[in-house]
GROMACS .gro file of C-alpha atoms in nm:
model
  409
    1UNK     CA    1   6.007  10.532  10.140
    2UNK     CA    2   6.241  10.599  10.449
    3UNK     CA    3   6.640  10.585  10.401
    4UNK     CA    4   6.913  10.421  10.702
    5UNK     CA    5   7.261  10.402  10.742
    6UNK     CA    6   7.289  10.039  10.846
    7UNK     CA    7   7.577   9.817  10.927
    8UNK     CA    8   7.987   9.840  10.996
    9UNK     CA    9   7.966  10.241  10.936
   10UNK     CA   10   7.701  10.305  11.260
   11UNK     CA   11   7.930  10.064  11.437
   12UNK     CA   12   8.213  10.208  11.378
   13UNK     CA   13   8.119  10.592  11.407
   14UNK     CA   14   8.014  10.452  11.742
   15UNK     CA   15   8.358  10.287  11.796
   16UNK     CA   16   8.511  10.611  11.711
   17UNK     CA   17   8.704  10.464  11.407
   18UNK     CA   18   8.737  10.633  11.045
   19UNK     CA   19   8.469  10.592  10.844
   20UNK     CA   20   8.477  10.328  10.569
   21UNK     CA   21   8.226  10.254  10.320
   22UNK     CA   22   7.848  10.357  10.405
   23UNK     CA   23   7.564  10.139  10.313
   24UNK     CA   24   7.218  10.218  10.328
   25UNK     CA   25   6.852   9.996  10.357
   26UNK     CA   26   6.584  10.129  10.185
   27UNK     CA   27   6.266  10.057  10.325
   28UNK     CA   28   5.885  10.051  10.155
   29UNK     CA   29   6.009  10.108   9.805
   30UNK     CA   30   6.009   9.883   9.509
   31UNK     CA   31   6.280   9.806   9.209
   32UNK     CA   32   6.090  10.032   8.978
   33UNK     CA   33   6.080  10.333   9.234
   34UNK     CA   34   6.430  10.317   9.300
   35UNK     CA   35   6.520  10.304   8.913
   36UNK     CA   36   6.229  10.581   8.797
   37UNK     CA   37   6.471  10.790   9.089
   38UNK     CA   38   6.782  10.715   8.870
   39UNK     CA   39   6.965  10.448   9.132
   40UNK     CA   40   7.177  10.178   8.943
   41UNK     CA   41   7.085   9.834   8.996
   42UNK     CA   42   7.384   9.615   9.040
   43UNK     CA   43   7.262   9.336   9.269
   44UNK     CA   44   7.214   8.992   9.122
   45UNK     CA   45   7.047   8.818   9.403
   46UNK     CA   46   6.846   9.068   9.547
   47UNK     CA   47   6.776   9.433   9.458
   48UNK     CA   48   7.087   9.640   9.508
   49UNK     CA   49   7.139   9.979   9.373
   50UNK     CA   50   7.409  10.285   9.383
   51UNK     CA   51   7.323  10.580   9.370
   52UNK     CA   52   7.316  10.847   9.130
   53UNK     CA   53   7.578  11.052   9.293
   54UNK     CA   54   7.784  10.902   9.543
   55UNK     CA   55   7.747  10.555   9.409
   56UNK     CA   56   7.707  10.412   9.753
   57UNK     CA   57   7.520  10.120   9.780
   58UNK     CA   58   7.111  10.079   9.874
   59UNK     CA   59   6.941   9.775   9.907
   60UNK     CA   60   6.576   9.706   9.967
   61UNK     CA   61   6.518   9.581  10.297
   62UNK     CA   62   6.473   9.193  10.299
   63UNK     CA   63   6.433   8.835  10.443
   64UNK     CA   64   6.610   8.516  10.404
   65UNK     CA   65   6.481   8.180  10.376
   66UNK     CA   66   6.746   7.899  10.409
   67UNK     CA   67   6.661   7.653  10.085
   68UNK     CA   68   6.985   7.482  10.100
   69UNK     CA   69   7.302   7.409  10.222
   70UNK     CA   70   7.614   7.600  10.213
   71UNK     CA   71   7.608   7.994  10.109
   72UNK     CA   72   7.395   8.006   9.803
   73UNK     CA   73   7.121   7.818   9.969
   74UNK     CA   74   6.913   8.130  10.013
   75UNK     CA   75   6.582   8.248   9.895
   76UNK     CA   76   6.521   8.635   9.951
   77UNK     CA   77   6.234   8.869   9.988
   78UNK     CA   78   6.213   9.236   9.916
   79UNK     CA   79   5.888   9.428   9.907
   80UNK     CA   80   5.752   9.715  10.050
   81UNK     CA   81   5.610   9.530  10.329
   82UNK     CA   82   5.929   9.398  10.468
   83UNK     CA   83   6.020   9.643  10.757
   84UNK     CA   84   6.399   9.781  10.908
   85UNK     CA   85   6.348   9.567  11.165
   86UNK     CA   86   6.312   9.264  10.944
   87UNK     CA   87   6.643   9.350  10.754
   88UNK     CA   88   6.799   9.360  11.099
   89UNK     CA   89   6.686   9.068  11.211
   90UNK     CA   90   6.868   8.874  10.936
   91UNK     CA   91   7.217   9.028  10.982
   92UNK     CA   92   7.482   8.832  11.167
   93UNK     CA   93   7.645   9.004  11.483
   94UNK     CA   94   7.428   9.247  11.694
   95UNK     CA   95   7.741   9.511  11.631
   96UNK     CA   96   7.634   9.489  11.286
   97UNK     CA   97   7.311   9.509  11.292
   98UNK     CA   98   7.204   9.869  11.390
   99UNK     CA   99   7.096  10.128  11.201
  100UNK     CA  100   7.067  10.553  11.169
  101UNK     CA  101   6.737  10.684  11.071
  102UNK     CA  102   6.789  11.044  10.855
  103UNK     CA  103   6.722  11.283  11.203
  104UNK     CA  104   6.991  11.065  11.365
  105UNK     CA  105   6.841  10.832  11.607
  106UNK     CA  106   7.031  10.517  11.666
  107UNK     CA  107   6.789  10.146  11.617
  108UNK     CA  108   6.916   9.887  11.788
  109UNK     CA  109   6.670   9.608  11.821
  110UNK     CA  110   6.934   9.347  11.939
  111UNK     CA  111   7.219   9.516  12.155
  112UNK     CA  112   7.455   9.630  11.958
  113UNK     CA  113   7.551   9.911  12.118
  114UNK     CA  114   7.564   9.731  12.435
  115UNK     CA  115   7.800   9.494  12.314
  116UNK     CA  116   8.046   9.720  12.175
  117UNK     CA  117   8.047   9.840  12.542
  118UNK     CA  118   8.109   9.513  12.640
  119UNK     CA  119   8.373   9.418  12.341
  120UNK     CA  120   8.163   9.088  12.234
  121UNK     CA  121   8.100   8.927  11.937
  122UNK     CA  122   7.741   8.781  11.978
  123UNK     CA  123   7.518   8.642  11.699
  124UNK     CA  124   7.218   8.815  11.615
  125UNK     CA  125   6.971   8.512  11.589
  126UNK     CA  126   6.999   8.149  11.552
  127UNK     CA  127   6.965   8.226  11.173
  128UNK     CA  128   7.346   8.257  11.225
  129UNK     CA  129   7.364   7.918  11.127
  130UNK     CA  130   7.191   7.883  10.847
  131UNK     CA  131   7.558   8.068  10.686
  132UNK     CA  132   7.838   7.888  10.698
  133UNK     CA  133   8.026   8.204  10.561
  134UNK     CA  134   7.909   8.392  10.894
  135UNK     CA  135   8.182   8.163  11.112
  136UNK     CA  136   8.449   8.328  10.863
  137UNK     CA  137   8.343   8.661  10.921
  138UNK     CA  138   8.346   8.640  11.277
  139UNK     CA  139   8.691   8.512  11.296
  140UNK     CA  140   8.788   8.803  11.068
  141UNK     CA  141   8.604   9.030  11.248
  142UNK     CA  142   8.793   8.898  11.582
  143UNK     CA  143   9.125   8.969  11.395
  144UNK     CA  144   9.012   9.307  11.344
  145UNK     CA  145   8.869   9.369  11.723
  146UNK     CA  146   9.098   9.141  11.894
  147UNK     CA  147   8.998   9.285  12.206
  148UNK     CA  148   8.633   9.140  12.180
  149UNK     CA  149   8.546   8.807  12.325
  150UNK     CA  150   8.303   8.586  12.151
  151UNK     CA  151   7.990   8.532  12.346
  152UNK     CA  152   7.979   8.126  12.471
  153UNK     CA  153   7.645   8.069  12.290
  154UNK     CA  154   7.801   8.217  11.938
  155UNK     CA  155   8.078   8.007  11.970
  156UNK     CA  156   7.877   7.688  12.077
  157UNK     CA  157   7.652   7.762  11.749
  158UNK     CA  158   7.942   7.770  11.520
  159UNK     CA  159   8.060   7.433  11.676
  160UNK     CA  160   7.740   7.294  11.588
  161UNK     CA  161   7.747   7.445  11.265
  162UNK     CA  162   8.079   7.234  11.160
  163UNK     CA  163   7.904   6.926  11.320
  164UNK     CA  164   7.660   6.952  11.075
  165UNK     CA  165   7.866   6.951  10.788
  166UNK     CA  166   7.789   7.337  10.698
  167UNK     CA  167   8.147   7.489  10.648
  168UNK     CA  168   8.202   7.171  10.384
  169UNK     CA  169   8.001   7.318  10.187
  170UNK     CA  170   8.170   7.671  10.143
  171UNK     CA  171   8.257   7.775   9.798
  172UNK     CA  172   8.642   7.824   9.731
  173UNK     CA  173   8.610   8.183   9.645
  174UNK     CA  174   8.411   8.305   9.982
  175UNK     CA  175   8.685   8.115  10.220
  176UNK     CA  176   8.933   8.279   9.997
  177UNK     CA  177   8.769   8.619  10.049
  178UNK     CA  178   8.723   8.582  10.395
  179UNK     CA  179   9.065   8.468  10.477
  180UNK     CA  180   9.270   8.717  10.279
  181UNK     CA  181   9.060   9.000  10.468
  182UNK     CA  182   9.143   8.837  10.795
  183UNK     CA  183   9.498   8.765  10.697
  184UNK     CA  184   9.549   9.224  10.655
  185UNK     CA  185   9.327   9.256  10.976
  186UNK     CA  186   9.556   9.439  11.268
  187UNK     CA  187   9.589   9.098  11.456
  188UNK     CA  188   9.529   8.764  11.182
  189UNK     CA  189   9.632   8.500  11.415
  190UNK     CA  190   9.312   8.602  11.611
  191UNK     CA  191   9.106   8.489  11.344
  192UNK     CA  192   9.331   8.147  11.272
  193UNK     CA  193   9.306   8.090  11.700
  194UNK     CA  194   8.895   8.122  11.636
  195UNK     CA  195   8.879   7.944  11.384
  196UNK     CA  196   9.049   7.640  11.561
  197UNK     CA  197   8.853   7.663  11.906
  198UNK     CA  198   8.558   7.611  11.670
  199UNK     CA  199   8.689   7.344  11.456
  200UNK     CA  200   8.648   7.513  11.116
  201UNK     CA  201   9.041   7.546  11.133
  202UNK     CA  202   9.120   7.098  11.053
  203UNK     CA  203   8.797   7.106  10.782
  204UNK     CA  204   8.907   7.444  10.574
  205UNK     CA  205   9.273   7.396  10.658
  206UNK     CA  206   9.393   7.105  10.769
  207UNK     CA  207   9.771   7.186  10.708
  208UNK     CA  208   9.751   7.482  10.942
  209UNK     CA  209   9.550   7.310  11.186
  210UNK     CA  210   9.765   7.047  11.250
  211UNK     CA  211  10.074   7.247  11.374
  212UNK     CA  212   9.992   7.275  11.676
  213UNK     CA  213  10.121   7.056  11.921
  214UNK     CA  214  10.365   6.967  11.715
  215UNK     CA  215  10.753   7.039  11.877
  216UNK     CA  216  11.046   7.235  11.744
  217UNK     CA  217  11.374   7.259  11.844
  218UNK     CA  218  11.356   7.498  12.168
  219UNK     CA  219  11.739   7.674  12.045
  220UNK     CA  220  11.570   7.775  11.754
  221UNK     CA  221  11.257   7.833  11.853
  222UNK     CA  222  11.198   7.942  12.247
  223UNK     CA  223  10.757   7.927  12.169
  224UNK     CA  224  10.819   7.537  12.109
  225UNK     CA  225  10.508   7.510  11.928
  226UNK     CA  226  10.481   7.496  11.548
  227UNK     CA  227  10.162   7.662  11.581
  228UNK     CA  228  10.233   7.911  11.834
  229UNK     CA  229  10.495   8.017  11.654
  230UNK     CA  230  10.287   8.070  11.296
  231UNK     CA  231  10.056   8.268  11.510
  232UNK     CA  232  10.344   8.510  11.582
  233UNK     CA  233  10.500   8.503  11.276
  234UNK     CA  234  10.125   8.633  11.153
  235UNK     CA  235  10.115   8.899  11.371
  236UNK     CA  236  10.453   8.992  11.306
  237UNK     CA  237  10.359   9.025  10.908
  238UNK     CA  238  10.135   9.266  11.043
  239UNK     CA  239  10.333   9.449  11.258
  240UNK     CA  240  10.582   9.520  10.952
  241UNK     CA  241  10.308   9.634  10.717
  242UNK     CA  242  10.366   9.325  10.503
  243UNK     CA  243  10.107   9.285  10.210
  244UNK     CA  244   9.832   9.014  10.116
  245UNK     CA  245  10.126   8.796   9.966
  246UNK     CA  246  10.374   8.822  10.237
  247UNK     CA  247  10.119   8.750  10.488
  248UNK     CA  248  10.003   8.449  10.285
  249UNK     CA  249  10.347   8.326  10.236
  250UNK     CA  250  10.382   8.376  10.642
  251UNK     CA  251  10.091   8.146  10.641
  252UNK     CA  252  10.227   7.864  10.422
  253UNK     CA  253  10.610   7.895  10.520
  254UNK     CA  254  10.626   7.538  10.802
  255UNK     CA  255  10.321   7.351  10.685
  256UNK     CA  256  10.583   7.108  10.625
  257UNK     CA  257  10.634   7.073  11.050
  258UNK     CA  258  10.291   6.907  11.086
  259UNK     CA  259  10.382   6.582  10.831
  260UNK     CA  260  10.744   6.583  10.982
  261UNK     CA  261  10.790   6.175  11.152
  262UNK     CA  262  10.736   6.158  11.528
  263UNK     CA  263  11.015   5.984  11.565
  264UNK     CA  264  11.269   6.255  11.412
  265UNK     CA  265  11.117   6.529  11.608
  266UNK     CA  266  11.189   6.782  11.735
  267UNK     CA  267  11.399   6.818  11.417
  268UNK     CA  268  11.216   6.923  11.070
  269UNK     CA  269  11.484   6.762  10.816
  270UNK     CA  270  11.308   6.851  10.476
  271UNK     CA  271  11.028   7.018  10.573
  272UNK     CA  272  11.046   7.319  10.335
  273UNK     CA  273  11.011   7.089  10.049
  274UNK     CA  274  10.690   6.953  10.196
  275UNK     CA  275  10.573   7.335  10.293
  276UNK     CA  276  10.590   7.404   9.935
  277UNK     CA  277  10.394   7.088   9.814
  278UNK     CA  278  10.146   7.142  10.098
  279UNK     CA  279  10.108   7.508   9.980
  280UNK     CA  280  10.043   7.426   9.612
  281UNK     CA  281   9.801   7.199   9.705
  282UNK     CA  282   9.639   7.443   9.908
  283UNK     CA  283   9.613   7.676   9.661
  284UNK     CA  284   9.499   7.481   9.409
  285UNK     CA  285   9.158   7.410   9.700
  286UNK     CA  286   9.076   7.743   9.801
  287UNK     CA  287   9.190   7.930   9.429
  288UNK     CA  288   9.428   8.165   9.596
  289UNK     CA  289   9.540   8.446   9.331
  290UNK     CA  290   9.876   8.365   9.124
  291UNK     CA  291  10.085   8.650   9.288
  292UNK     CA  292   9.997   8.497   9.621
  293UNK     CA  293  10.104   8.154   9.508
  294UNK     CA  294  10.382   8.250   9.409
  295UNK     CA  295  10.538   8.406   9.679
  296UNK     CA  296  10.401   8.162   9.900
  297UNK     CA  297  10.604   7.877   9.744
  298UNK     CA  298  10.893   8.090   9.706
  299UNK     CA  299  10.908   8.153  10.054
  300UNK     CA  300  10.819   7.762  10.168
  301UNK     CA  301  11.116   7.640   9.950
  302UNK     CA  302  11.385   7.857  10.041
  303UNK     CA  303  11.314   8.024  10.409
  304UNK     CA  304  11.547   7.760  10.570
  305UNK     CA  305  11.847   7.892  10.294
  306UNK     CA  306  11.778   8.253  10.333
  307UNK     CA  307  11.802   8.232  10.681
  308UNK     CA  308  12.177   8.073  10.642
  309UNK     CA  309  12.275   8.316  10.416
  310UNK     CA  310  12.528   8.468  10.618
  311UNK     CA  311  12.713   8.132  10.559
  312UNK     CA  312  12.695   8.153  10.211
  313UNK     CA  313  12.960   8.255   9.973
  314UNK     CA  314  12.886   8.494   9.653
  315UNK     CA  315  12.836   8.212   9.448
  316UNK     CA  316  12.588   8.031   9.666
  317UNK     CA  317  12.432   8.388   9.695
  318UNK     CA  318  12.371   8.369   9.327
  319UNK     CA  319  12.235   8.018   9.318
  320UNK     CA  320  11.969   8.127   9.607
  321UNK     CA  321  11.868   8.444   9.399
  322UNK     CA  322  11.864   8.241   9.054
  323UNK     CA  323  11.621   7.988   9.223
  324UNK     CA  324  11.400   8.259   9.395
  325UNK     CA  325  11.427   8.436   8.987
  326UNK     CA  326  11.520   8.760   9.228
  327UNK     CA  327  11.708   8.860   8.827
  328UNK     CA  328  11.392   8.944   8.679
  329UNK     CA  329  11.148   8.929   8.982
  330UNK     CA  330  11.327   9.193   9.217
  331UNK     CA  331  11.022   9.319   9.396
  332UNK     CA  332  10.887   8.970   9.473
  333UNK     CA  333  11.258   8.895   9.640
  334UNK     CA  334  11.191   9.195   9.855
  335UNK     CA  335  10.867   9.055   9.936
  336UNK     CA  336  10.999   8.724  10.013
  337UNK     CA  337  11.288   8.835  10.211
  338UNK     CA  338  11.048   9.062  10.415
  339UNK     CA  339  10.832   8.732  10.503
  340UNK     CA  340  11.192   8.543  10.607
  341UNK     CA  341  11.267   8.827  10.845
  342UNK     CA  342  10.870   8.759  10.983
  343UNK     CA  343  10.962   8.440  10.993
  344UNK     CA  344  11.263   8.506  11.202
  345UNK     CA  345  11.107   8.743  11.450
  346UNK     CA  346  10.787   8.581  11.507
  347UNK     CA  347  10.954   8.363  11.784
  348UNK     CA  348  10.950   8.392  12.168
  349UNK     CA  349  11.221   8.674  12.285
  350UNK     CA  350  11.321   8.722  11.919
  351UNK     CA  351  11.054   9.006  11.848
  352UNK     CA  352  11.270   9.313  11.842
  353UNK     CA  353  11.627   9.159  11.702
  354UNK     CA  354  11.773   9.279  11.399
  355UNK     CA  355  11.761   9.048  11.087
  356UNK     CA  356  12.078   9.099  10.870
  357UNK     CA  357  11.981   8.842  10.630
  358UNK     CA  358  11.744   9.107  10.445
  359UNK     CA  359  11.960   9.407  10.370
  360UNK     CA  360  12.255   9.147  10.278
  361UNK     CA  361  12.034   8.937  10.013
  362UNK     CA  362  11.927   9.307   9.878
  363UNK     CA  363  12.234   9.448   9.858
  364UNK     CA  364  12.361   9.104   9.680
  365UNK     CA  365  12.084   9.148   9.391
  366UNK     CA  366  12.124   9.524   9.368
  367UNK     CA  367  12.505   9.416   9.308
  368UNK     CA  368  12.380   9.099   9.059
  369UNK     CA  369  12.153   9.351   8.853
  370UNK     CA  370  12.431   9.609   8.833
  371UNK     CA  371  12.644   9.389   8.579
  372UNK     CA  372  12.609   9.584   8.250
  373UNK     CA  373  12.575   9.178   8.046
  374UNK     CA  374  12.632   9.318   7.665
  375UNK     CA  375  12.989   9.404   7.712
  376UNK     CA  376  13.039   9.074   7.839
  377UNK     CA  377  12.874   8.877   7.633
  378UNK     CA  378  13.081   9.038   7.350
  379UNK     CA  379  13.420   8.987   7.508
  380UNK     CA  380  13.349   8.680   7.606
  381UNK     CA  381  13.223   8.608   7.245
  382UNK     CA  382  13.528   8.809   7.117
  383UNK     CA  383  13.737   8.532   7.299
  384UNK     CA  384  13.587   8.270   7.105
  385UNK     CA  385  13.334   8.133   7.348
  386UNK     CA  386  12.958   8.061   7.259
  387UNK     CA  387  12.635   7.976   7.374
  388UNK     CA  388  12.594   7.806   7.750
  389UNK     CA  389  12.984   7.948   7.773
  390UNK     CA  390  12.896   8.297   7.713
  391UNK     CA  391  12.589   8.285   7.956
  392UNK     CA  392  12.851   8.126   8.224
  393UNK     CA  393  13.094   8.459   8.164
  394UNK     CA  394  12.804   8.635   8.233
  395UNK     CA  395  12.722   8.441   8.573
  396UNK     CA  396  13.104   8.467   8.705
  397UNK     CA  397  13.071   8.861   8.642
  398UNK     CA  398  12.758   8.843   8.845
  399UNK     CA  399  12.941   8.640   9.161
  400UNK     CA  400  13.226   8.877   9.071
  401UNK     CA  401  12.993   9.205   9.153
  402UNK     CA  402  12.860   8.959   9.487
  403UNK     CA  403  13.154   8.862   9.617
  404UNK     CA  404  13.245   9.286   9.629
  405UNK     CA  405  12.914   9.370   9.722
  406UNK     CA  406  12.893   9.120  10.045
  407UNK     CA  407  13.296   9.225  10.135
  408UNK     CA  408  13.132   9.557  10.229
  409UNK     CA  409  12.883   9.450  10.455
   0.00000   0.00000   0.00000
């Protein structure tokens, strides 16, 4: 039985970058001898186990057969037999596939090392395309190296590979996977532009896709291009530090642009109500998680009325946070209002401006949630009003604490 550190931790100790999560291949041992040493098995495909102690993950050394289309169309092998460079052989980028025998010696059978040197992304084999889930992970791992070209012949295969009808057959929960990583990588419109030049983009998501090319009004927005501009407003999310849902909701904010009349363009009249349809539906494809939902339709619906909040008075300023639910939702508001100012930014030349909207719309709820409501409920009760008339009371005592709140800013 020999033990080796395999995968994104020998590539990244050799890219100098913190260490994440270590995984190892064990090679010449079977299921029972890994269990009689007291490993855990946890794999349900093929023999995974943690270990004892540091619960990091081994896996026998194995081989792939494809057997069908899409991702679970795999049949595996794992025996004694099968050797390191077998396992390696399988993997999909050559900067993944090197290993670290125990003394320390590097194995690197197909490059690796000599394309981290060179910053590419190259495929390992043309097993590559026997996984449609492989053209995901490249794009995410572009987002994450967005220095790193992609070799022609990788990005030829992955053409091929949506030719061929491979990335239709993706289940929801692996694009979802793969996305949201690539969405908190340090650049996500890298793996959105890769996704595109390889036509995955118009088959996974079509909404997105089809924003580019289409025109805004240059005033408004200097980049002119719908999807140019998402792009930046992407990388802006993750320049601010904004979370999964933010930088979903940056995402899904102008899908509306891209089923906007060519003969009303460059104007979008009415597009965030077709963002937030084209979200939901969106959603509803790929299974994206409630809280991401959420915020995502939040933020397609109301962007356009956040950003003209400055021309709103208190009472308006109530309406917007009533219809966001900012009352009882506070946190998501902040979240949403954080995604406006990405929004905002993530234009040509508008980068480093200041965007007033946010701290005004927070100080306007802190100044909504402030209103103690039981003592006037019971006045206005006391006065002889009741039921929808008490709850309006309650509402002019919340514009009341707006109005003074915004009179300060």
């Amino acid at each position: 039985m020999k033990v080796y550190l395999v995968g994104g931790a020998v590539r990244d100790e050799l890219l100098g970058r913190p260490a994440g999560d270590r995984d190892w291949v064990v090679v010449g041992a079977t299921p029972i001898e890994m269990l009689d040493a007291g490993f855990v098995p946890v794999g349900r495909d093929f023999p995974v186990f943690l270990h004892p102690r540091t619960h990091e993950e081994y896996a026998l050394a194995r081989t792939e057969r494809k057997t069908a289309p899409g991702y679970h169309g795999f049949a595996f092998h794992a025996a004694p037999e099968v050797t390191l460079e077998d396992d390696l052989a399988r993997r999909d980028l050559t900067i993944n596939a090197m290993a670290r025998e125990e003394d320390g010696t590097l194995v690197d059978p197909h490059g690796g090392q000599r394309d981290l040197a060179g910053r590419v992304l190259r495929h390992v084999s043309p097993a590559f395309a026997e996984d449609p889930v492989r053209i995901l992970r490249l794009a995410r791992f572009a987002a994450r190296f967005h220095d790193f070209s992609i070799a022609p012949q990788t990005m030829q295969l992955m053409r091929e590979m949506v030719g061929a009808g491979e990335v239709d057959a993706l289940v929801a929960e692996r694009v979802w996977q793969e996305l949201s990583r690539g969405l908190m990588e340090a650049r996500p419109s890298r793996m959105f532009e890769v996704l595109r030049e390889c036509g995955a983009l118009a088959r996974l998501l079509p909404e997105v896709d089809r924003l580019w090319g289409v025109p805004q009004r240059p005033e408004y927005h200097p980049e002119v291009d719908t999807g140019v501009h998402l792009m930046m407003v992407l990388d802006m999310s993750a320049r601010l530090g904004g979370s999964l849902p933010v930088r979903f909701a940056c995402l899904g904010h102008d899908l509306g642009k891209g089923t906007t009349p060519a003969d009303v363009l460059p104007r979008h009249i009415g597009h965030e109500v077709r963002s937030e349809k084209l979200v939901r539906a969106l959603c509803d494809r790929w299974k994206v998680p409630t809280e991401c939902r959420e915020l995502a339709e939040v933020v397609a619906r109301e962007h356009g009325n956040v950003h003209r909040s400055a021309e709103l008075n208190a009472a308006a300023v109530l309406r917007l946070l009533e219809r966001c639910d900012a009352l009882r939702r506070a946190e998501r508001f902040e979240e949403a209002l954080l995604a406006c100012e990405c929004d905002a930014r993530g234009r040509a030349g508008k980068e480093d401006e200041p965007y007033p909207q946010r701290p005004r719309l927070a100080a306007a709820l802190r100044a909504a949630l402030s209103v103690d409501t039981a003592p006037v409920a019971e006045a206005a009760a006391a006065r002889g009003l009741a039921g929808p008339a008490i709850g309006e009371a309650v509402r002019e005592a919340r514009v009341r604490a707006v109005a003074d709140a915004l009179a300060t800013i």
